């Protein structure tokens, strides 16, 4: 059985976040504002169905998906693109591969030491 990622998670650190955003092509002003944010992530997991809310003082983001089923993801307000996303389990790591106009995009979530990593 894969890991249970359910819970409310608060940002503790964001190592190399500036470099990550720069690689994504996020504009200067948005990068400077985003570095100041301390988002909260609320994950609701029911088997392989997920609802992930990300809350911050700048904007909120919601994504719903089922592991193994491709879905359209709208990243408006993040890096402002739409893509087709497919989330799978890699052992206890939830991994998303995004296909769209920008190559090599995606994310992973996993729990280590009682903390959620992204």
Short mmCIF file of N, CA and C in Angstrom, two decimals:
data_model
loop_
_atom_site.label_atom_id
_atom_site.label_comp_id
_atom_site.label_asym_id
_atom_site.label_seq_id
_atom_site.Cartn_x
_atom_site.Cartn_y
_atom_site.Cartn_z
N UNK A 1 0.85 -1.19 0.00
CA UNK A 1 0.00 0.00 0.00
C UNK A 1 0.89 1.24 0.00
N UNK A 2 0.68 2.18 -0.96
CA UNK A 2 1.46 3.43 -0.97
C UNK A 2 1.23 4.24 0.30
N UNK A 3 2.06 5.25 0.46
CA UNK A 3 2.00 6.12 1.63
C UNK A 3 0.69 6.89 1.68
N UNK A 4 0.29 7.26 2.88
CA UNK A 4 -0.87 8.14 3.08
C UNK A 4 -0.33 9.55 3.26
N UNK A 5 -0.58 10.42 2.29
CA UNK A 5 -0.07 11.79 2.32
C UNK A 5 -1.08 12.77 2.93
N UNK A 6 -2.22 12.25 3.37
CA UNK A 6 -3.27 13.11 3.92
C UNK A 6 -2.75 13.95 5.06
N UNK A 7 -3.22 15.20 5.11
CA UNK A 7 -2.88 16.05 6.23
C UNK A 7 -2.74 17.49 5.81
N UNK A 8 -2.43 18.31 6.80
CA UNK A 8 -2.16 19.73 6.58
C UNK A 8 -0.67 19.94 6.79
N UNK A 9 -0.03 20.50 5.79
CA UNK A 9 1.43 20.63 5.78
C UNK A 9 1.80 22.10 5.61
N UNK A 10 2.68 22.59 6.46
CA UNK A 10 3.14 23.98 6.40
C UNK A 10 4.58 24.03 5.91
N UNK A 11 4.89 25.03 5.09
CA UNK A 11 6.24 25.19 4.55
C UNK A 11 7.23 25.48 5.67
N UNK A 12 8.30 24.70 5.71
CA UNK A 12 9.38 24.93 6.68
C UNK A 12 10.60 25.54 6.01
N UNK A 13 10.90 25.07 4.79
CA UNK A 13 12.03 25.62 4.05
C UNK A 13 11.79 25.43 2.57
N UNK A 14 12.51 26.20 1.77
CA UNK A 14 12.39 26.09 0.32
C UNK A 14 13.78 26.27 -0.30
N UNK A 15 14.60 25.26 -0.12
CA UNK A 15 15.96 25.28 -0.63
C UNK A 15 15.97 25.42 -2.15
N UNK A 16 16.78 26.36 -2.65
CA UNK A 16 16.97 26.60 -4.08
C UNK A 16 15.68 26.92 -4.83
N UNK A 17 14.70 27.49 -4.14
CA UNK A 17 13.42 27.83 -4.76
C UNK A 17 13.59 28.87 -5.87
N UNK A 18 14.46 29.85 -5.65
CA UNK A 18 14.72 30.88 -6.66
C UNK A 18 15.23 30.23 -7.95
N UNK A 19 16.19 29.33 -7.85
CA UNK A 19 16.74 28.64 -9.02
C UNK A 19 15.70 27.78 -9.72
N UNK A 20 14.86 27.13 -8.93
CA UNK A 20 13.78 26.31 -9.48
C UNK A 20 12.82 27.17 -10.29
N UNK A 21 12.40 28.30 -9.71
CA UNK A 21 11.46 29.18 -10.42
C UNK A 21 12.11 29.78 -11.67
N UNK A 22 13.38 30.13 -11.59
CA UNK A 22 14.09 30.66 -12.74
C UNK A 22 14.11 29.63 -13.87
N UNK A 23 14.38 28.36 -13.54
CA UNK A 23 14.38 27.29 -14.53
C UNK A 23 13.00 27.10 -15.16
N UNK A 24 11.94 27.40 -14.41
CA UNK A 24 10.58 27.29 -14.95
C UNK A 24 10.20 28.48 -15.82
N UNK A 25 11.05 29.51 -15.82
CA UNK A 25 10.77 30.69 -16.63
C UNK A 25 9.80 31.65 -15.98
N UNK A 26 9.71 31.61 -14.66
CA UNK A 26 8.80 32.50 -13.93
C UNK A 26 9.44 33.88 -13.86
N UNK A 27 8.64 34.91 -14.12
CA UNK A 27 9.16 36.27 -14.20
C UNK A 27 9.72 36.75 -12.85
N UNK A 28 10.56 37.78 -12.95
CA UNK A 28 11.30 38.32 -11.80
C UNK A 28 10.39 38.72 -10.64
N UNK A 29 9.35 39.50 -10.93
CA UNK A 29 8.47 40.01 -9.86
C UNK A 29 7.77 38.85 -9.14
N UNK A 30 7.26 37.89 -9.89
CA UNK A 30 6.58 36.75 -9.29
C UNK A 30 7.54 35.94 -8.43
N UNK A 31 8.78 35.76 -8.91
CA UNK A 31 9.78 35.02 -8.11
C UNK A 31 10.05 35.70 -6.79
N UNK A 32 10.18 37.01 -6.81
CA UNK A 32 10.48 37.75 -5.57
C UNK A 32 9.33 37.65 -4.57
N UNK A 33 8.10 37.73 -5.05
CA UNK A 33 6.93 37.61 -4.18
C UNK A 33 6.81 36.18 -3.66
N UNK A 34 6.97 35.20 -4.55
CA UNK A 34 6.80 33.79 -4.17
C UNK A 34 7.80 33.37 -3.10
N UNK A 35 9.01 33.93 -3.13
CA UNK A 35 10.02 33.58 -2.13
C UNK A 35 9.60 33.99 -0.72
N UNK A 36 8.74 34.99 -0.62
CA UNK A 36 8.29 35.50 0.67
C UNK A 36 7.11 34.71 1.25
N UNK A 37 6.45 33.92 0.42
CA UNK A 37 5.25 33.22 0.85
C UNK A 37 5.58 32.00 1.70
N UNK A 38 4.67 31.68 2.59
CA UNK A 38 4.77 30.47 3.42
C UNK A 38 3.48 29.68 3.21
N UNK A 39 3.36 28.98 2.06
CA UNK A 39 2.12 28.29 1.75
C UNK A 39 1.82 27.12 2.67
N UNK A 40 0.55 26.79 2.72
CA UNK A 40 0.07 25.63 3.45
C UNK A 40 -0.56 24.69 2.43
N UNK A 41 -0.24 23.41 2.52
CA UNK A 41 -0.78 22.41 1.60
C UNK A 41 -1.68 21.48 2.39
N UNK A 42 -2.91 21.29 1.91
CA UNK A 42 -3.86 20.37 2.53
C UNK A 42 -4.13 19.26 1.53
N UNK A 43 -3.77 18.05 1.91
CA UNK A 43 -3.94 16.89 1.02
C UNK A 43 -5.03 16.00 1.58
N UNK A 44 -6.02 15.72 0.74
CA UNK A 44 -7.08 14.77 1.07
C UNK A 44 -6.88 13.58 0.14
N UNK A 45 -6.63 12.42 0.73
CA UNK A 45 -6.37 11.22 -0.03
C UNK A 45 -7.39 10.16 0.32
N UNK A 46 -8.05 9.63 -0.70
CA UNK A 46 -9.00 8.55 -0.53
C UNK A 46 -8.58 7.45 -1.51
N UNK A 47 -7.76 6.51 -1.03
CA UNK A 47 -7.20 5.51 -1.94
C UNK A 47 -6.27 6.18 -2.91
N UNK A 48 -6.59 6.08 -4.21
CA UNK A 48 -5.78 6.72 -5.25
C UNK A 48 -6.39 8.02 -5.75
N UNK A 49 -7.41 8.53 -5.09
CA UNK A 49 -8.02 9.82 -5.45
C UNK A 49 -7.48 10.90 -4.52
N UNK A 50 -7.06 12.01 -5.11
CA UNK A 50 -6.44 13.10 -4.35
C UNK A 50 -7.11 14.43 -4.63
N UNK A 51 -7.21 15.23 -3.60
CA UNK A 51 -7.52 16.65 -3.71
C UNK A 51 -6.41 17.36 -2.95
N UNK A 52 -5.71 18.25 -3.64
CA UNK A 52 -4.62 18.99 -3.02
C UNK A 52 -4.91 20.48 -3.13
N UNK A 53 -5.06 21.12 -1.97
CA UNK A 53 -5.25 22.57 -1.89
C UNK A 53 -3.92 23.17 -1.45
N UNK A 54 -3.49 24.22 -2.12
CA UNK A 54 -2.33 24.98 -1.68
C UNK A 54 -2.81 26.40 -1.41
N UNK A 55 -2.63 26.83 -0.17
CA UNK A 55 -3.10 28.15 0.26
C UNK A 55 -1.91 29.06 0.53
N UNK A 56 -2.01 30.30 0.06
CA UNK A 56 -1.01 31.32 0.39
C UNK A 56 -1.70 32.67 0.42
N UNK A 57 -0.99 33.66 0.92
CA UNK A 57 -1.56 35.01 0.98
C UNK A 57 -1.69 35.63 -0.41
N UNK A 58 -0.99 35.10 -1.40
CA UNK A 58 -1.06 35.64 -2.77
C UNK A 58 -2.19 35.01 -3.57
N UNK A 59 -2.26 33.67 -3.57
CA UNK A 59 -3.32 32.97 -4.30
C UNK A 59 -3.40 31.54 -3.81
N UNK A 60 -4.52 30.92 -4.11
CA UNK A 60 -4.75 29.54 -3.74
C UNK A 60 -4.76 28.69 -5.01
N UNK A 61 -4.45 27.43 -4.86
CA UNK A 61 -4.39 26.51 -6.00
C UNK A 61 -5.04 25.20 -5.59
N UNK A 62 -5.83 24.63 -6.48
CA UNK A 62 -6.52 23.36 -6.23
C UNK A 62 -6.27 22.41 -7.40
N UNK A 63 -5.93 21.18 -7.08
CA UNK A 63 -5.80 20.16 -8.11
C UNK A 63 -6.44 18.88 -7.58
N UNK A 64 -7.22 18.23 -8.46
CA UNK A 64 -7.88 16.96 -8.13
C UNK A 64 -7.48 15.96 -9.21
N UNK A 65 -7.17 14.74 -8.78
CA UNK A 65 -6.77 13.72 -9.74
C UNK A 65 -6.89 12.34 -9.12
N UNK A 66 -6.82 11.34 -9.99
CA UNK A 66 -6.76 9.94 -9.56
C UNK A 66 -5.46 9.37 -10.12
N UNK A 67 -4.70 8.71 -9.27
CA UNK A 67 -3.43 8.13 -9.67
C UNK A 67 -3.67 7.18 -10.85
N UNK A 68 -2.83 7.33 -11.88
CA UNK A 68 -2.92 6.47 -13.06
C UNK A 68 -3.85 6.96 -14.14
N UNK A 69 -4.56 8.08 -13.91
CA UNK A 69 -5.48 8.64 -14.91
C UNK A 69 -5.00 10.03 -15.32
N UNK A 70 -4.74 10.20 -16.61
CA UNK A 70 -4.28 11.49 -17.11
C UNK A 70 -5.39 12.53 -16.95
N UNK A 71 -5.01 13.78 -16.64
CA UNK A 71 -5.97 14.86 -16.46
C UNK A 71 -5.37 16.17 -16.94
N UNK A 72 -6.25 17.13 -17.25
CA UNK A 72 -5.78 18.45 -17.63
C UNK A 72 -5.52 19.26 -16.38
N UNK A 73 -4.33 19.83 -16.30
CA UNK A 73 -3.94 20.64 -15.15
C UNK A 73 -3.74 22.07 -15.62
N UNK A 74 -4.39 23.00 -14.94
CA UNK A 74 -4.28 24.43 -15.27
C UNK A 74 -3.42 25.10 -14.21
N UNK A 75 -2.24 25.53 -14.61
CA UNK A 75 -1.28 26.14 -13.69
C UNK A 75 -1.34 27.66 -13.72
N UNK A 76 -2.53 28.20 -13.95
CA UNK A 76 -2.70 29.65 -13.97
C UNK A 76 -2.30 30.22 -12.61
N UNK A 77 -1.48 31.24 -12.65
CA UNK A 77 -1.00 31.86 -11.43
C UNK A 77 0.26 31.23 -10.89
N UNK A 78 0.63 30.07 -11.43
CA UNK A 78 1.90 29.46 -11.04
C UNK A 78 2.92 29.78 -12.13
N UNK A 79 2.93 28.99 -13.20
CA UNK A 79 3.76 29.36 -14.35
C UNK A 79 2.89 29.54 -15.60
N UNK A 80 1.59 29.71 -15.36
CA UNK A 80 0.61 30.11 -16.39
C UNK A 80 0.59 29.23 -17.63
N UNK A 81 0.43 27.95 -17.41
CA UNK A 81 0.33 27.04 -18.55
C UNK A 81 -0.69 25.96 -18.24
N UNK A 82 -1.22 25.37 -19.31
CA UNK A 82 -2.08 24.20 -19.19
C UNK A 82 -1.28 23.02 -19.71
N UNK A 83 -1.52 21.87 -19.11
CA UNK A 83 -0.80 20.68 -19.54
C UNK A 83 -1.63 19.45 -19.22
N UNK A 84 -1.23 18.34 -19.78
CA UNK A 84 -1.82 17.06 -19.42
C UNK A 84 -0.87 16.43 -18.40
N UNK A 85 -1.44 15.99 -17.29
CA UNK A 85 -0.64 15.46 -16.19
C UNK A 85 -1.02 14.01 -15.91
N UNK A 86 -0.03 13.24 -15.54
CA UNK A 86 -0.24 11.85 -15.14
C UNK A 86 0.54 11.62 -13.85
N UNK A 87 -0.19 11.24 -12.81
CA UNK A 87 0.41 11.00 -11.50
C UNK A 87 0.48 9.50 -11.27
N UNK A 88 1.63 9.02 -10.82
CA UNK A 88 1.84 7.62 -10.51
C UNK A 88 2.56 7.48 -9.18
N UNK A 89 2.52 6.29 -8.62
CA UNK A 89 3.29 5.98 -7.42
C UNK A 89 4.63 5.41 -7.85
N UNK A 90 5.70 5.89 -7.27
CA UNK A 90 7.03 5.30 -7.39
C UNK A 90 7.43 4.94 -5.97
N UNK A 91 7.12 3.71 -5.57
CA UNK A 91 7.23 3.26 -4.18
C UNK A 91 6.32 4.16 -3.34
N UNK A 92 6.84 4.90 -2.37
CA UNK A 92 6.01 5.78 -1.54
C UNK A 92 6.07 7.23 -1.99
N UNK A 93 6.54 7.47 -3.21
CA UNK A 93 6.65 8.83 -3.76
C UNK A 93 5.57 9.03 -4.82
N UNK A 94 4.76 10.07 -4.66
CA UNK A 94 3.73 10.43 -5.63
C UNK A 94 4.41 11.32 -6.68
N UNK A 95 4.43 10.88 -7.94
CA UNK A 95 5.18 11.57 -8.97
C UNK A 95 4.27 11.94 -10.13
N UNK A 96 4.37 13.21 -10.57
CA UNK A 96 3.57 13.72 -11.67
C UNK A 96 4.47 14.08 -12.85
N UNK A 97 4.11 13.61 -14.03
CA UNK A 97 4.77 14.01 -15.27
C UNK A 97 3.77 14.85 -16.05
N UNK A 98 4.21 16.04 -16.45
CA UNK A 98 3.34 16.97 -17.17
C UNK A 98 3.78 17.07 -18.63
N UNK A 99 2.80 17.00 -19.55
CA UNK A 99 3.08 17.13 -20.98
C UNK A 99 2.36 18.38 -21.48
N UNK A 100 3.09 19.20 -22.20
CA UNK A 100 2.50 20.42 -22.75
C UNK A 100 3.54 21.21 -23.52
N UNK A 101 3.31 22.53 -23.63
CA UNK A 101 4.20 23.36 -24.43
C UNK A 101 5.58 23.51 -23.81
N UNK A 102 5.71 23.24 -22.53
CA UNK A 102 7.02 23.31 -21.86
C UNK A 102 7.43 21.90 -21.47
N UNK A 103 8.64 21.53 -21.84
CA UNK A 103 9.14 20.16 -21.63
C UNK A 103 9.70 19.99 -20.22
N UNK A 104 9.79 18.71 -19.80
CA UNK A 104 10.45 18.32 -18.55
C UNK A 104 9.85 18.99 -17.32
N UNK A 105 8.54 18.96 -17.20
CA UNK A 105 7.85 19.54 -16.05
C UNK A 105 7.17 18.45 -15.25
N UNK A 106 6.99 18.71 -13.97
CA UNK A 106 6.31 17.78 -13.11
C UNK A 106 6.65 18.05 -11.66
N UNK A 107 6.26 17.14 -10.79
CA UNK A 107 6.52 17.29 -9.36
C UNK A 107 6.44 15.94 -8.68
N UNK A 108 6.94 15.89 -7.48
CA UNK A 108 6.83 14.70 -6.63
C UNK A 108 6.51 15.13 -5.21
N UNK A 109 5.77 14.30 -4.51
CA UNK A 109 5.48 14.49 -3.09
C UNK A 109 5.86 13.20 -2.37
N UNK A 110 6.50 13.34 -1.23
CA UNK A 110 6.81 12.18 -0.39
C UNK A 110 6.99 12.64 1.04
N UNK A 111 6.82 11.69 1.95
CA UNK A 111 6.99 11.98 3.38
C UNK A 111 8.30 11.35 3.84
N UNK A 112 9.08 12.16 4.52
CA UNK A 112 10.34 11.69 5.08
C UNK A 112 10.54 12.40 6.41
N UNK A 113 10.83 11.64 7.44
CA UNK A 113 11.04 12.24 8.76
C UNK A 113 9.82 12.99 9.27
N UNK A 114 8.62 12.52 8.92
CA UNK A 114 7.40 13.17 9.37
C UNK A 114 7.09 14.48 8.69
N UNK A 115 7.83 14.78 7.60
CA UNK A 115 7.61 16.02 6.84
C UNK A 115 7.29 15.70 5.40
N UNK A 116 6.43 16.53 4.78
CA UNK A 116 6.10 16.39 3.37
C UNK A 116 7.17 17.12 2.57
N UNK A 117 7.69 16.45 1.55
CA UNK A 117 8.68 17.05 0.65
C UNK A 117 8.06 17.19 -0.73
N UNK A 118 8.46 18.25 -1.43
CA UNK A 118 7.98 18.50 -2.79
C UNK A 118 9.19 18.81 -3.65
#
